[in-house]
Structures are given as structure tokens and as C-alpha cells.
C-alpha positions as a LaTeX table, in Angstrom:
\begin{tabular}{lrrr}
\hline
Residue & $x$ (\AA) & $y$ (\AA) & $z$ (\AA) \\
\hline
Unk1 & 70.34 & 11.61 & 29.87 \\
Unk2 & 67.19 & 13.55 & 29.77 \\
Unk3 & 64.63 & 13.51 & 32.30 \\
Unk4 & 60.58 & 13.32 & 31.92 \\
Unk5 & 58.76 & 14.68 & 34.62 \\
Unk6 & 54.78 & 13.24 & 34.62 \\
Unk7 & 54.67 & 12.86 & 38.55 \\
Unk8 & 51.69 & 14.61 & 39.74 \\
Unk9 & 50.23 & 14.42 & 36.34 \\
Unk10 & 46.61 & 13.45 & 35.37 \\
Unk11 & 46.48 & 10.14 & 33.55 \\
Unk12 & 45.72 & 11.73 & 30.23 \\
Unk13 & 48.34 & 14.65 & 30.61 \\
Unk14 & 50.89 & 12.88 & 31.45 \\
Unk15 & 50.54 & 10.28 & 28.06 \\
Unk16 & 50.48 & 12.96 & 26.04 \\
Unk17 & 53.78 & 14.67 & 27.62 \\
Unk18 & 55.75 & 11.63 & 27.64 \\
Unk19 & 54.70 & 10.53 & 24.28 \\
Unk20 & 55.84 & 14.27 & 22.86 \\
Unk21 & 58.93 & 14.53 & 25.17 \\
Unk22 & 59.80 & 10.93 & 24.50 \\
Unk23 & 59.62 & 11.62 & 20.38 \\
Unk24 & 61.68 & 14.67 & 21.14 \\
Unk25 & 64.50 & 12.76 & 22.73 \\
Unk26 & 64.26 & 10.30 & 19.54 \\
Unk27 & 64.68 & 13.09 & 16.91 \\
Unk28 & 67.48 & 14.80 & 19.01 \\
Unk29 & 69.52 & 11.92 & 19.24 \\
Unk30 & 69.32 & 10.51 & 22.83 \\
Unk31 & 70.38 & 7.66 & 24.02 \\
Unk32 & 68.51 & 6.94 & 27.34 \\
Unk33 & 65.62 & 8.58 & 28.90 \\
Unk34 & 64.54 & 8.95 & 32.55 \\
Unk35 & 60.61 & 8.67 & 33.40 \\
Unk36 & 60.26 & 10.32 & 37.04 \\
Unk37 & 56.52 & 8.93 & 37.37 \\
Unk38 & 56.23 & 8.54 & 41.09 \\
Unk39 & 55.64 & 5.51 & 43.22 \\
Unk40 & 51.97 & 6.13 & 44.77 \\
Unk41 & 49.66 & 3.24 & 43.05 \\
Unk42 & 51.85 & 2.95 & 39.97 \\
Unk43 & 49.53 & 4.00 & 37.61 \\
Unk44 & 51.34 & 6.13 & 35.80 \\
Unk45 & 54.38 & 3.97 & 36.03 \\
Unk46 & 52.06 & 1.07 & 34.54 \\
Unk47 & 51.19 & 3.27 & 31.69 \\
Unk48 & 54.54 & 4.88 & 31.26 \\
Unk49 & 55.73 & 0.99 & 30.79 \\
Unk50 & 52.64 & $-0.04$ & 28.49 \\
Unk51 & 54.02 & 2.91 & 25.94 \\
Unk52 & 56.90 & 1.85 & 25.92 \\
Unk53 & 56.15 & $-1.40$ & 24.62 \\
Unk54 & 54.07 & $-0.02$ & 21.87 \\
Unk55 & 56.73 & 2.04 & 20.38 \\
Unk56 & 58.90 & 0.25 & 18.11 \\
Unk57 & 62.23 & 2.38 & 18.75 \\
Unk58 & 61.99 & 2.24 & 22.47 \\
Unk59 & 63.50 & $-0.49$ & 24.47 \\
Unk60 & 62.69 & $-0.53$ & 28.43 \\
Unk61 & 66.33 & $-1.21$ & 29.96 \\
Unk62 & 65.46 & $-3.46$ & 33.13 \\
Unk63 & 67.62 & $-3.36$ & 36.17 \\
Unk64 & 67.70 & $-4.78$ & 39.21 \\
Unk65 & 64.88 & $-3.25$ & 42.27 \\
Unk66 & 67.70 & $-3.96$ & 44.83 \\
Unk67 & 69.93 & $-1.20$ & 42.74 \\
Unk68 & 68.04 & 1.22 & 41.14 \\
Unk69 & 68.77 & 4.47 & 42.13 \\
Unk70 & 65.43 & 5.72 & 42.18 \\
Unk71 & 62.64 & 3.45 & 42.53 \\
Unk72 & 59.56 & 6.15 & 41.28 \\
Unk73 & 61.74 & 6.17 & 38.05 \\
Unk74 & 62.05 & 3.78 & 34.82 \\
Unk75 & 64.92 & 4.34 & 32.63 \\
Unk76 & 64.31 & 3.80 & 28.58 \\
Unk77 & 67.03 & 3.39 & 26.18 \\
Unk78 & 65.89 & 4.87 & 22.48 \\
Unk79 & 67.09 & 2.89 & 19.74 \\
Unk80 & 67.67 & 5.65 & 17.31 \\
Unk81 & 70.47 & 6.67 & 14.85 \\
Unk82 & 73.82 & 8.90 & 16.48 \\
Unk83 & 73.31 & 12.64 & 17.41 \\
Unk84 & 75.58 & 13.34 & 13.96 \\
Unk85 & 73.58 & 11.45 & 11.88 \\
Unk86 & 69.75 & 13.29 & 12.66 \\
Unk87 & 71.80 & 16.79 & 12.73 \\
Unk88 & 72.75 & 15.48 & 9.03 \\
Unk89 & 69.46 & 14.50 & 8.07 \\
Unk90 & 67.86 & 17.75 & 8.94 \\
Unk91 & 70.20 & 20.29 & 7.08 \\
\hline
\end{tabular}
């Protein structure tokens, strides 16, 4: 699983890192992705969520507060084709 890093970020930085990180993951064949935005006022956690939900091949895998493992993190699953299948495409 790959991790993003926009903790400590600027607002603006930090959209335009996980947007390019997150369509990385997508065209190398991820599965899940790992947002490390912080917890301080949840700002970027808000707008790491609110991208989510624009993108069409991202799905925001919900779990339960009592269990996560990391609460300054929100896990993303990337509904995209198999690892195989992209290396395929681009040879």
C-alpha cells in the first residue's frame, strides 16, 4: 500500500501532491492508498476526503474510529484495472 505524505503541507500544496501522487498510484496499479494528513483542525483531512469524492475511480474505504490504526490517516481504495493489465496497456 502506498503512502501520501501532505502533513505539514499548505492547503494548496498539498491538493496538488495528492491529486498527482494519487493518479500515480491509479496508473501503476494500486490497490489502496494511505493519506497521512495529520489530525490538527482537519483541514487537510476535510479536503483530502472532498477529492476523493470527486474522482470517479476512487472509493473512500470507511472503517471504524474505535480501530483505525492511525487516526491522522484515511485509507482510499482505487478502483482501477490489475497491475498486469496497465503494464499491458503501456507496451
Amino acid at each position: 500500500m502506498r503512502t501520501i505524505y501532505i502533513r505539514k503541507l499548505r492547503f494548496e500544496e498539498a491538493r496538488i501532491k495528492l491529486e498527482r501522487e494519487l493518479h500515480d498510484a491509479f496508473m501503476q496499479g494500486e490497490s489502496y492508498v494511505e493519506i497521512l494528513h495529520g489530525i490538527g483542525e482537519g483541514i487537510l483531512r476535510r479536503m483530502a476526503i472532498d477529492y476523493v469524492a470527486t474522482c470517479d475511480f476512487l472509493k473512500l474505504v470507511e472503517t471504524d474510529p474505535m480501530f483505525r490504526s492511525n487516526p491522522g490517516s484515511t485509507i482510499v481504495e482505487i478502483l482501477a484495472p490489475s497491475k498486469e493489465y496497465i503494464n499491458r496497456l503501456k507496451s
